[in-house]
mmCIF file of C-alpha atoms in Angstrom:
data_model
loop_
_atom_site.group_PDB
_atom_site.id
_atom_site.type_symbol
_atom_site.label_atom_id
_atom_site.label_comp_id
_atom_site.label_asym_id
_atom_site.label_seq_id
_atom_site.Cartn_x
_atom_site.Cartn_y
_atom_site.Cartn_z
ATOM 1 C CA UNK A 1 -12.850 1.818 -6.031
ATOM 2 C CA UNK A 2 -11.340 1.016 -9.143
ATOM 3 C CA UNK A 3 -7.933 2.714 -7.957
ATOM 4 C CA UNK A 4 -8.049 1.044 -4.494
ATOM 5 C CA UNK A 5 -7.679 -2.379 -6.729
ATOM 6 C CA UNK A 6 -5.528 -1.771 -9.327
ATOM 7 C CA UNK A 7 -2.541 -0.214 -6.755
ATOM 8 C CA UNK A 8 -3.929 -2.212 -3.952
ATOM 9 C CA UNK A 9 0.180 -3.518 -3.600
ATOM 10 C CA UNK A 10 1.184 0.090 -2.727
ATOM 11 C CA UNK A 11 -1.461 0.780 -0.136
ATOM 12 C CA UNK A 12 -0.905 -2.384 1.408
ATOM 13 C CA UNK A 13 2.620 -1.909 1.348
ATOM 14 C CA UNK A 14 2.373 1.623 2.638
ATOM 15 C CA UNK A 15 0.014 0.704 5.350
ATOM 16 C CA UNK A 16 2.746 -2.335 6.648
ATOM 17 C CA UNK A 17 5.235 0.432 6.774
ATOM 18 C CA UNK A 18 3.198 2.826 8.387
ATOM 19 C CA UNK A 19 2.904 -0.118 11.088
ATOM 20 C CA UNK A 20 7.023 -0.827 11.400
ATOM 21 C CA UNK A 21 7.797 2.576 11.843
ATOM 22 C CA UNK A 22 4.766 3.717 14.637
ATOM 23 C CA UNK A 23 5.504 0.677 16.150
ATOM 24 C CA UNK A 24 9.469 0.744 16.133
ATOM 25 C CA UNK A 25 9.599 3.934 17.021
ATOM 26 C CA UNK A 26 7.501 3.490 20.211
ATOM 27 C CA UNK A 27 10.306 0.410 21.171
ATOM 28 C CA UNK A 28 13.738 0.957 19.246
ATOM 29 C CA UNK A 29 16.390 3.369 19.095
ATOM 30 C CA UNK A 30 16.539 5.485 15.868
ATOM 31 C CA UNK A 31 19.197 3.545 14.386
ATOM 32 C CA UNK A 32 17.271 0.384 14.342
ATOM 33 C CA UNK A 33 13.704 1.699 13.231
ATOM 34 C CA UNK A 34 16.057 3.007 10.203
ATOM 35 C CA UNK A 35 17.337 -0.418 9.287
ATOM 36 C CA UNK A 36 14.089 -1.785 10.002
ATOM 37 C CA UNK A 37 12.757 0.677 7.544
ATOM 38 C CA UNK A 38 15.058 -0.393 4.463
ATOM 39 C CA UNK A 39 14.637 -3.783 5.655
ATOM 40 C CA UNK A 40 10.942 -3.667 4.683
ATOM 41 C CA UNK A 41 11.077 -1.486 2.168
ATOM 42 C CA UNK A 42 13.725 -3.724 0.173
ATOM 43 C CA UNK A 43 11.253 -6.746 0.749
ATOM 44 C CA UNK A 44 8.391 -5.481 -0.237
ATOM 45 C CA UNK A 45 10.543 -4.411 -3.679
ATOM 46 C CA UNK A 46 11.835 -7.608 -4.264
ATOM 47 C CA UNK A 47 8.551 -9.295 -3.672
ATOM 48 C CA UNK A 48 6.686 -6.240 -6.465
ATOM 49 C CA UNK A 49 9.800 -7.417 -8.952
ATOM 50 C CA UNK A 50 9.683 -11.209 -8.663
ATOM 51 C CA UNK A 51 5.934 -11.596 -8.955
ATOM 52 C CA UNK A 52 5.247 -9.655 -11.872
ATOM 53 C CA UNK A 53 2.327 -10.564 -13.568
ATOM 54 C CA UNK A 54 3.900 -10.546 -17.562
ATOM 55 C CA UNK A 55 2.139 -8.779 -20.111
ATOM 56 C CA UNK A 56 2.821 -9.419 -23.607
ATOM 57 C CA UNK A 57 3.901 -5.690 -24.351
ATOM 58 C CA UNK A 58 3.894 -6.107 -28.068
ATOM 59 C CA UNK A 59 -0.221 -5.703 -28.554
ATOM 60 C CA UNK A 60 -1.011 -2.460 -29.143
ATOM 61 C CA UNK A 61 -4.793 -1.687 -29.635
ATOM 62 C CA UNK A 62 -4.339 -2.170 -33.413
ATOM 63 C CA UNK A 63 -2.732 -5.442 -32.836
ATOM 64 C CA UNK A 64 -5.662 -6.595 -30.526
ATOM 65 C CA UNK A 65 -8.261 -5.121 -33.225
ATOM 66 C CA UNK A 66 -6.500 -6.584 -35.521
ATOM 67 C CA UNK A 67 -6.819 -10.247 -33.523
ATOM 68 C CA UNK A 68 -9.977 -9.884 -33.106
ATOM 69 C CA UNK A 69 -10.281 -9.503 -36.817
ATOM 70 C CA UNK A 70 -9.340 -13.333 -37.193
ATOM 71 C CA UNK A 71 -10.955 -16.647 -37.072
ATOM 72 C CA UNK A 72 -8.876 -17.067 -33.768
ATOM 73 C CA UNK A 73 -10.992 -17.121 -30.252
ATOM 74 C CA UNK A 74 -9.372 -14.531 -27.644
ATOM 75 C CA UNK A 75 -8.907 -13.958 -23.777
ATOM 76 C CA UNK A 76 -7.323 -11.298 -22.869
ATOM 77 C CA UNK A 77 -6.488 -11.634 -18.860
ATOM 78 C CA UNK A 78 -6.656 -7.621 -18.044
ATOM 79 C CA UNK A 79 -4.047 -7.268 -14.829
ATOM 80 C CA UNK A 80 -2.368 -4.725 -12.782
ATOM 81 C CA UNK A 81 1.321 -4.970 -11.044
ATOM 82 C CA UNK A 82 0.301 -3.385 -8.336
ATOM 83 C CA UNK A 83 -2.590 -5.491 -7.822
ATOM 84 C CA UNK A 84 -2.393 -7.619 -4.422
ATOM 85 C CA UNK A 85 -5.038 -10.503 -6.103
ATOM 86 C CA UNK A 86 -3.309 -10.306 -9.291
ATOM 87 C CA UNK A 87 0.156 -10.997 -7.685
ATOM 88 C CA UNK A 88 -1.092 -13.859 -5.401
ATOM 89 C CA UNK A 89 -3.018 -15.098 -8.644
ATOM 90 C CA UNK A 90 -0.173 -15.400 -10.950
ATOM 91 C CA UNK A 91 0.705 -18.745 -10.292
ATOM 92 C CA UNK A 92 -2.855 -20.207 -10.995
ATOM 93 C CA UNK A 93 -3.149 -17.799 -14.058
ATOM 94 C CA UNK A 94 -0.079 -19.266 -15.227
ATOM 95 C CA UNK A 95 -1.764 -22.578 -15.401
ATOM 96 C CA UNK A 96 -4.912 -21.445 -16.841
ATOM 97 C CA UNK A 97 -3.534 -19.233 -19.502
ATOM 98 C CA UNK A 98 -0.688 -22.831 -20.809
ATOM 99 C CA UNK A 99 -4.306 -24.506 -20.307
ATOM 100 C CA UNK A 100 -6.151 -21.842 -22.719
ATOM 101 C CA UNK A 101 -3.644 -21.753 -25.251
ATOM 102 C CA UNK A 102 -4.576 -24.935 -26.790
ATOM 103 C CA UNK A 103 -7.828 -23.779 -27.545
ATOM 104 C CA UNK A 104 -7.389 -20.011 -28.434
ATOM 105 C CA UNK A 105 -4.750 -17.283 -28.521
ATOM 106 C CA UNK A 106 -4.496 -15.836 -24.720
ATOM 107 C CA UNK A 107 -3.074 -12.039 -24.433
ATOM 108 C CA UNK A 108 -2.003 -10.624 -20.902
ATOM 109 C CA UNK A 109 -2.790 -6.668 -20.463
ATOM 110 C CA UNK A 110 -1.274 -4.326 -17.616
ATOM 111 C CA UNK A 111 -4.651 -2.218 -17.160
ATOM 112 C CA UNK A 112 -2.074 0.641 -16.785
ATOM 113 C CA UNK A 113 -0.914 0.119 -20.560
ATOM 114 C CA UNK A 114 -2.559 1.863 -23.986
ATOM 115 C CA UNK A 115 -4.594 -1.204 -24.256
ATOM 116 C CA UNK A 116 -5.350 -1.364 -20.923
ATOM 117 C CA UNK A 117 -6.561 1.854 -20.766
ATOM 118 C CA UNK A 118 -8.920 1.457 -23.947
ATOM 119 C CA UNK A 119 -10.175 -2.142 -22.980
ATOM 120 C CA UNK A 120 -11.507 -0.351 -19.737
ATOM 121 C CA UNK A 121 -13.253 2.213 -21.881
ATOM 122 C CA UNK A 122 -13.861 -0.013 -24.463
ATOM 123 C CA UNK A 123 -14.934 -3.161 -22.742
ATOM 124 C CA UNK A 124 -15.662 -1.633 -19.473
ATOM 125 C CA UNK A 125 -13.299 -3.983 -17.600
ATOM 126 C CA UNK A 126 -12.006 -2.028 -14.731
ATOM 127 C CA UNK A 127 -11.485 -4.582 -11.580
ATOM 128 C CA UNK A 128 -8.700 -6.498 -11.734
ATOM 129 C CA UNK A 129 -7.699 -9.543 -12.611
ATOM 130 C CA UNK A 130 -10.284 -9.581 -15.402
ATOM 131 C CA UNK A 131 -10.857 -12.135 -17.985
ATOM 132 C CA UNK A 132 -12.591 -11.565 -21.536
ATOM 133 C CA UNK A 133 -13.407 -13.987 -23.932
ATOM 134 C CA UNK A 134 -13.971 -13.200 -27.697
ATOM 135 C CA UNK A 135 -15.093 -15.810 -30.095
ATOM 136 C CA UNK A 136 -14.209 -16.309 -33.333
ATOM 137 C CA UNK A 137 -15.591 -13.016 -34.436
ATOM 138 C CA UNK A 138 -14.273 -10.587 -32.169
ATOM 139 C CA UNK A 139 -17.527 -10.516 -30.039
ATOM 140 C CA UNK A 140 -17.152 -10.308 -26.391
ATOM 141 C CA UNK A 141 -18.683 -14.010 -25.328
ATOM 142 C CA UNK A 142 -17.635 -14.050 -21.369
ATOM 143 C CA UNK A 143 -16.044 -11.899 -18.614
ATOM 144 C CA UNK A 144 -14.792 -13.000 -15.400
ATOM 145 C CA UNK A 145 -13.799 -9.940 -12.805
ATOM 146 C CA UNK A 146 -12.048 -10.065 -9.645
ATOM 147 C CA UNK A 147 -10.985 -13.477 -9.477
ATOM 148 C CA UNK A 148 -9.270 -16.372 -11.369
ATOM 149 C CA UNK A 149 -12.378 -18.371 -13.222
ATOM 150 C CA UNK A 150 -12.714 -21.931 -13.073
ATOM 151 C CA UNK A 151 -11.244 -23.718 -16.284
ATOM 152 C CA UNK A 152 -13.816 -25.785 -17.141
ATOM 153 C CA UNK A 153 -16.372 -23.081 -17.527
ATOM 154 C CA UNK A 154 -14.219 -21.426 -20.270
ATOM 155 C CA UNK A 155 -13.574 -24.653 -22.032
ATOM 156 C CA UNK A 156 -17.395 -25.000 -21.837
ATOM 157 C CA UNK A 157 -17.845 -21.784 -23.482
ATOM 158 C CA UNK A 158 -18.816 -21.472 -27.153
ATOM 159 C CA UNK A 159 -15.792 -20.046 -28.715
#
């Protein structure tokens, strides 16, 4: 399951092309299923590369440790690029995370990444988009999975 949503993009994107061609071929000439075909395919490439989710690439798991270690509350918003929800929730996790950063430091993690990897051993958060709070001591206060979380209940949090 957790595969199915963190490349959900590609299966989707797989299936739509499945579609064109079955369907093309059935009703078009060769020539014009083939165009169709890079048609699609180019689309759904530009679409992957505009909407990428932007994760800050610096924090390696010593680096997040090593935030923890402060007097600084944490989310870390735990993504994938080839996540379908994560793509269509990037504008509203844009607002959340300018939102967030006036009350703690906010960290975005491809789930894909080193620190991806050991937050989903680590913290066990394996669905994507996933959002994990850590207070002031590097405890784990809150976790949000599968969704974009209402502001107000992190602000209402005890950071």
């Amino acid at each position: 399951m957790l595969l199915i949503n963190q490349y959900s993009f590609l299966l989707v994107s797989l299936v739509i092309v499945g579609i064109a061609m079955f369907l093309s071929s059935r009703f078009m000439e060769f020539r014009y299923t083939a165009v169709l075909l890079v048609l699609i395919t180019s689309s759904l490439v530009v679409f992957q590369l505009q909407f990428k989710t932007g994760a800050n690439e610096e924090f390696s798991v010593d680096l997040f440790n090593e935030a923890l270690s402060t007097e600084e509350p944490l989310v870390v918003i735990v993504y994938s690029d080839m996540c379908v929800a994560c793509l269509s929730a990037k504008p509203a996790i844009d607002d959340l995370e300018q939102e967030l950063n006036k009350l703690s430091k906010v960290i975005r993690v491809n789930v894909t990444s080193d620190l991806g990897r050991y937050l989903r051993s680590e913290h066990e958060s394996g669905l994507v988009p996933s959002f994990l709070v850590f207070d002031n001591r590097g405890k784990e206060i809150w976790r949000y999975n599968g969704g974009v979380p209402d502001l107000d209940i992190i602000k209402s949090l005890d950071f």
